[in-house]
Amino acid sequence: QRDLKPKLGAATTPELVQLLDSTNGWHRQTAQRLLLERQDATAVPLLMKLAQESSVPQARLHALWALEGLLSLDAAQVAKALKDPDFHIREHALRLSEPFLETSEALKNAVFVMTRDPEPRVQFQLAMTLGNSKDRRALAALVDLALQRAADPWFRTAILSSVAESASEFFDRLRAKRPSLEDPELLTQLGSLIGGKHDASEVGGFLKGLGSQ
């Protein structure tokens, strides 16, 4: 592979983009690195085409990240990637969506419905991505995830890290959706988040909610 490096370094921008479609992982990674180093805008339309049309999932993924590195990724491209048949791309698309969540309503809506994605890794990334949105509907999505996945400690940590300062509202929404919820670990950690704010009304509401179970 050392013998191939000079050849890749001398490759044209279209040739580098074509190498992203290679089945050779070293070729793909090196080509992506070189594209980012060159910052050649002529690569953008080629990368957009590759991201949409390649039959190789890894190529579509490299193309998306290369577009992001060239500051040429837009919300519409990310929204399409959220529907990709390969769950790895849907997972990465959630990460790529984060800078657009406060500026693209369409993309934000597409992210919120990812609670229905059947792949746990996608849902796990979603739990973390939702923490980047100030939209109150993000809390509703986190509640949906909690009802599906909170028994898993890693999921629980990701969900609660995104709940952050809205723990009291999250608890109210959670109890409203499932009044009979009994999850000692989740409730204990929620109680710690709410108590840590030292807001007497929120603490009182939490204790009242526990008592109504």
mmCIF file of C-alpha atoms in Angstrom:
data_model
loop_
_atom_site.group_PDB
_atom_site.id
_atom_site.type_symbol
_atom_site.label_atom_id
_atom_site.label_comp_id
_atom_site.label_asym_id
_atom_site.label_seq_id
_atom_site.Cartn_x
_atom_site.Cartn_y
_atom_site.Cartn_z
ATOM 1 C CA GLN A 1 0.000 0.000 0.000
ATOM 2 C CA ARG A 2 2.940 2.380 0.532
ATOM 3 C CA ASP A 3 3.577 2.162 -3.211
ATOM 4 C CA LEU A 4 0.055 3.380 -3.904
ATOM 5 C CA LYS A 5 0.306 6.561 -1.842
ATOM 6 C CA PRO A 6 2.241 8.623 -4.413
ATOM 7 C CA LYS A 7 -0.278 7.618 -7.055
ATOM 8 C CA LEU A 8 -3.183 8.751 -4.912
ATOM 9 C CA GLY A 9 -1.403 11.983 -4.104
ATOM 10 C CA ALA A 10 -1.102 12.714 -7.807
ATOM 11 C CA ALA A 11 -4.699 11.704 -8.593
ATOM 12 C CA THR A 12 -7.091 14.288 -9.974
ATOM 13 C CA THR A 13 -10.074 15.400 -7.917
ATOM 14 C CA PRO A 14 -12.536 13.327 -10.027
ATOM 15 C CA GLU A 15 -10.259 10.301 -9.590
ATOM 16 C CA LEU A 16 -10.241 10.776 -5.818
ATOM 17 C CA VAL A 17 -14.024 10.989 -5.723
ATOM 18 C CA GLN A 18 -14.197 7.820 -7.806
ATOM 19 C CA LEU A 19 -11.911 6.091 -5.297
ATOM 20 C CA LEU A 20 -14.485 6.751 -2.567
ATOM 21 C CA ASP A 21 -16.571 4.145 -4.403
ATOM 22 C CA SER A 22 -13.797 1.586 -4.031
ATOM 23 C CA THR A 23 -14.223 -1.603 -2.032
ATOM 24 C CA ASN A 24 -10.750 -0.938 -0.594
ATOM 25 C CA GLY A 25 -11.130 0.846 2.738
ATOM 26 C CA TRP A 26 -7.610 2.306 2.640
ATOM 27 C CA HIS A 27 -8.306 3.833 -0.766
ATOM 28 C CA ARG A 28 -11.554 5.382 0.492
ATOM 29 C CA GLN A 29 -10.022 6.846 3.641
ATOM 30 C CA THR A 30 -6.968 8.220 1.853
ATOM 31 C CA ALA A 31 -9.061 9.692 -0.953
ATOM 32 C CA GLN A 32 -11.356 11.412 1.548
ATOM 33 C CA ARG A 33 -8.367 12.828 3.438
ATOM 34 C CA LEU A 34 -6.832 14.171 0.236
ATOM 35 C CA LEU A 35 -10.116 15.729 -0.853
ATOM 36 C CA LEU A 36 -10.383 17.541 2.456
ATOM 37 C CA GLU A 37 -6.775 18.706 2.266
ATOM 38 C CA ARG A 38 -7.291 20.106 -1.232
ATOM 39 C CA GLN A 39 -10.582 21.868 -0.453
ATOM 40 C CA ASP A 40 -11.364 21.703 -4.179
ATOM 41 C CA ALA A 41 -14.912 22.955 -4.811
ATOM 42 C CA THR A 42 -15.066 21.062 -8.111
ATOM 43 C CA ALA A 43 -15.469 17.889 -6.030
ATOM 44 C CA VAL A 44 -18.821 19.006 -4.621
ATOM 45 C CA PRO A 45 -21.193 18.027 -7.478
ATOM 46 C CA LEU A 46 -19.326 14.740 -7.884
ATOM 47 C CA LEU A 47 -19.659 13.998 -4.174
ATOM 48 C CA MET A 48 -23.356 14.875 -4.200
ATOM 49 C CA LYS A 49 -23.916 12.437 -7.039
ATOM 50 C CA LEU A 50 -21.919 9.738 -5.258
ATOM 51 C CA ALA A 51 -23.803 10.235 -1.992
ATOM 52 C CA GLN A 52 -27.108 9.704 -3.765
ATOM 53 C CA GLU A 53 -26.282 7.055 -6.336
ATOM 54 C CA SER A 54 -23.476 4.788 -5.122
ATOM 55 C CA SER A 55 -24.455 1.185 -4.406
ATOM 56 C CA VAL A 56 -21.628 0.969 -1.844
ATOM 57 C CA PRO A 57 -22.855 2.171 1.584
ATOM 58 C CA GLN A 58 -19.345 3.086 2.708
ATOM 59 C CA ALA A 59 -18.953 5.277 -0.386
ATOM 60 C CA ARG A 60 -22.184 7.123 0.372
ATOM 61 C CA LEU A 61 -20.949 7.664 3.924
ATOM 62 C CA HIS A 62 -17.519 8.941 2.860
ATOM 63 C CA ALA A 63 -19.175 11.264 0.354
ATOM 64 C CA LEU A 64 -21.423 12.778 3.024
ATOM 65 C CA TRP A 65 -18.538 13.425 5.398
ATOM 66 C CA ALA A 66 -16.427 14.815 2.565
ATOM 67 C CA LEU A 67 -19.245 17.245 1.732
ATOM 68 C CA GLU A 68 -19.395 18.236 5.385
ATOM 69 C CA GLY A 69 -15.637 18.817 5.404
ATOM 70 C CA LEU A 70 -15.954 20.989 2.295
ATOM 71 C CA LEU A 71 -18.738 23.003 3.965
ATOM 72 C CA SER A 72 -21.082 21.922 1.186
ATOM 73 C CA LEU A 73 -23.496 19.652 3.013
ATOM 74 C CA ASP A 74 -27.059 20.921 3.271
ATOM 75 C CA ALA A 75 -30.121 19.923 5.257
ATOM 76 C CA ALA A 76 -31.844 18.304 2.272
ATOM 77 C CA GLN A 77 -28.917 15.934 1.710
ATOM 78 C CA VAL A 78 -28.920 14.973 5.384
ATOM 79 C CA ALA A 79 -32.678 14.378 5.327
ATOM 80 C CA LYS A 80 -32.226 11.943 2.449
ATOM 81 C CA ALA A 81 -29.473 10.164 4.331
ATOM 82 C CA LEU A 82 -31.802 9.706 7.313
ATOM 83 C CA LYS A 83 -33.862 7.413 5.075
ATOM 84 C CA ASP A 84 -30.908 5.411 3.771
ATOM 85 C CA PRO A 85 -31.450 1.627 3.816
ATOM 86 C CA ASP A 86 -28.101 1.167 5.573
ATOM 87 C CA PHE A 87 -28.419 1.875 9.287
ATOM 88 C CA HIS A 88 -24.804 3.027 9.590
ATOM 89 C CA ILE A 89 -25.610 5.915 7.270
ATOM 90 C CA ARG A 90 -28.785 6.768 9.194
ATOM 91 C CA GLU A 91 -26.702 6.796 12.379
ATOM 92 C CA HIS A 92 -24.111 9.148 10.880
ATOM 93 C CA ALA A 93 -26.831 11.271 9.281
ATOM 94 C CA LEU A 94 -28.136 12.043 12.755
ATOM 95 C CA ARG A 95 -24.707 13.326 13.741
ATOM 96 C CA LEU A 96 -24.555 15.378 10.559
ATOM 97 C CA SER A 97 -28.012 16.799 11.243
ATOM 98 C CA GLU A 98 -27.020 18.525 14.476
ATOM 99 C CA PRO A 99 -25.795 21.859 13.013
ATOM 100 C CA PHE A 100 -29.059 22.190 11.052
ATOM 101 C CA LEU A 101 -31.575 21.440 13.794
ATOM 102 C CA GLU A 102 -32.319 25.065 14.616
ATOM 103 C CA THR A 103 -32.462 26.271 11.014
ATOM 104 C CA SER A 104 -34.303 23.558 9.060
ATOM 105 C CA GLU A 105 -37.818 22.683 10.157
ATOM 106 C CA ALA A 106 -38.073 19.877 7.597
ATOM 107 C CA LEU A 107 -34.898 18.212 8.816
ATOM 108 C CA LYS A 108 -35.902 18.651 12.435
ATOM 109 C CA ASN A 109 -39.199 16.895 11.753
ATOM 110 C CA ALA A 110 -37.340 14.083 9.994
ATOM 111 C CA VAL A 111 -35.088 13.660 13.015
ATOM 112 C CA PHE A 112 -37.945 13.544 15.511
ATOM 113 C CA VAL A 113 -39.634 10.602 13.769
ATOM 114 C CA MET A 114 -36.421 8.554 13.990
ATOM 115 C CA THR A 115 -37.725 7.217 17.303
ATOM 116 C CA ARG A 116 -39.420 4.620 15.098
ATOM 117 C CA ASP A 117 -36.140 3.422 13.569
ATOM 118 C CA PRO A 118 -35.776 -0.325 14.205
ATOM 119 C CA GLU A 119 -31.987 -0.206 14.695
ATOM 120 C CA PRO A 120 -30.793 0.321 18.314
ATOM 121 C CA ARG A 121 -27.609 2.088 17.214
ATOM 122 C CA VAL A 122 -29.668 4.657 15.327
ATOM 123 C CA GLN A 123 -31.912 5.205 18.327
ATOM 124 C CA PHE A 124 -28.874 5.556 20.598
ATOM 125 C CA GLN A 125 -27.407 8.268 18.375
ATOM 126 C CA LEU A 126 -30.833 9.908 18.256
ATOM 127 C CA ALA A 127 -30.891 10.065 22.063
ATOM 128 C CA MET A 128 -27.683 12.105 21.966
ATOM 129 C CA THR A 129 -28.607 14.201 18.917
ATOM 130 C CA LEU A 130 -31.890 15.354 20.458
ATOM 131 C CA GLY A 131 -29.923 17.215 23.112
ATOM 132 C CA ASN A 132 -28.906 19.688 20.392
ATOM 133 C CA SER A 133 -32.480 20.813 19.770
ATOM 134 C CA LYS A 134 -34.305 23.413 21.838
ATOM 135 C CA ASP A 135 -37.648 22.396 20.326
ATOM 136 C CA ARG A 136 -39.959 21.055 23.032
ATOM 137 C CA ARG A 137 -40.879 18.203 20.684
ATOM 138 C CA ALA A 138 -37.390 16.860 21.310
ATOM 139 C CA LEU A 139 -38.543 16.042 24.844
ATOM 140 C CA ALA A 140 -41.486 14.085 23.443
ATOM 141 C CA ALA A 141 -39.062 12.099 21.304
ATOM 142 C CA LEU A 142 -36.839 11.467 24.337
ATOM 143 C CA VAL A 143 -39.867 10.206 26.248
ATOM 144 C CA ASP A 144 -40.611 7.769 23.413
ATOM 145 C CA LEU A 145 -37.019 6.554 23.526
ATOM 146 C CA ALA A 146 -37.120 6.203 27.299
ATOM 147 C CA LEU A 147 -40.243 4.081 27.141
ATOM 148 C CA GLN A 148 -38.512 1.812 24.640
ATOM 149 C CA ARG A 149 -34.929 1.726 25.878
ATOM 150 C CA ALA A 150 -34.446 3.175 29.370
ATOM 151 C CA ALA A 151 -33.863 -0.272 30.905
ATOM 152 C CA ASP A 152 -30.494 -0.233 29.123
ATOM 153 C CA PRO A 153 -28.033 1.820 31.247
ATOM 154 C CA TRP A 154 -26.214 3.239 28.222
ATOM 155 C CA PHE A 155 -29.456 4.376 26.624
ATOM 156 C CA ARG A 156 -30.626 5.787 29.940
ATOM 157 C CA THR A 157 -27.437 7.837 30.292
ATOM 158 C CA ALA A 158 -27.713 9.152 26.718
ATOM 159 C CA ILE A 159 -31.375 10.075 27.166
ATOM 160 C CA LEU A 160 -30.868 11.855 30.478
ATOM 161 C CA SER A 161 -27.825 13.730 29.199
ATOM 162 C CA SER A 162 -30.055 15.197 26.480
ATOM 163 C CA VAL A 163 -32.870 15.947 28.930
ATOM 164 C CA ALA A 164 -30.474 18.211 30.860
ATOM 165 C CA GLU A 165 -32.279 21.211 32.396
ATOM 166 C CA SER A 166 -35.717 19.974 31.336
ATOM 167 C CA ALA A 167 -35.779 16.968 33.668
ATOM 168 C CA SER A 168 -38.955 18.054 35.465
ATOM 169 C CA GLU A 169 -40.913 18.540 32.242
ATOM 170 C CA PHE A 170 -39.511 15.260 30.933
ATOM 171 C CA PHE A 171 -40.769 13.486 34.063
ATOM 172 C CA ASP A 172 -44.229 15.035 33.693
ATOM 173 C CA ARG A 173 -44.417 13.955 30.043
ATOM 174 C CA LEU A 174 -43.161 10.491 30.931
ATOM 175 C CA ARG A 175 -45.752 10.014 33.669
ATOM 176 C CA ALA A 176 -48.529 11.381 31.443
ATOM 177 C CA LYS A 177 -47.688 8.877 28.739
ATOM 178 C CA ARG A 178 -47.225 5.914 31.081
ATOM 179 C CA PRO A 179 -48.716 6.572 34.538
ATOM 180 C CA SER A 180 -47.784 3.091 35.761
ATOM 181 C CA LEU A 181 -44.097 3.474 34.931
ATOM 182 C CA GLU A 182 -41.902 1.623 37.397
ATOM 183 C CA ASP A 183 -38.226 1.952 36.587
ATOM 184 C CA PRO A 184 -36.220 2.531 39.790
ATOM 185 C CA GLU A 185 -32.956 3.383 38.023
ATOM 186 C CA LEU A 186 -34.549 5.886 35.658
ATOM 187 C CA LEU A 187 -36.614 7.516 38.386
ATOM 188 C CA THR A 188 -33.654 7.706 40.785
ATOM 189 C CA GLN A 189 -31.476 9.406 38.177
ATOM 190 C CA LEU A 190 -34.304 11.728 37.193
ATOM 191 C CA GLY A 191 -34.777 12.618 40.845
ATOM 192 C CA SER A 192 -31.089 13.497 41.104
ATOM 193 C CA LEU A 193 -31.320 15.775 38.055
ATOM 194 C CA ILE A 194 -34.412 17.523 39.385
ATOM 195 C CA GLY A 195 -33.051 17.800 42.928
ATOM 196 C CA GLY A 196 -29.793 19.207 41.641
ATOM 197 C CA LYS A 197 -31.618 22.309 40.388
ATOM 198 C CA HIS A 198 -32.774 23.144 43.940
ATOM 199 C CA ASP A 199 -36.159 24.275 42.661
ATOM 200 C CA ALA A 200 -38.689 23.526 45.399
ATOM 201 C CA SER A 201 -41.675 23.482 43.029
ATOM 202 C CA GLU A 202 -39.988 20.996 40.684
ATOM 203 C CA VAL A 203 -38.906 18.761 43.569
ATOM 204 C CA GLY A 204 -42.428 18.891 44.991
ATOM 205 C CA GLY A 205 -43.931 18.025 41.619
ATOM 206 C CA PHE A 206 -41.578 15.088 41.240
ATOM 207 C CA LEU A 207 -42.416 13.699 44.702
ATOM 208 C CA LYS A 208 -46.121 14.181 44.057
ATOM 209 C CA GLY A 209 -45.763 12.357 40.762
ATOM 210 C CA LEU A 210 -44.033 9.455 42.451
ATOM 211 C CA GLY A 211 -46.766 9.274 45.052
ATOM 212 C CA SER A 212 -49.488 9.051 42.411
ATOM 213 C CA GLN A 213 -48.068 5.869 40.894
#
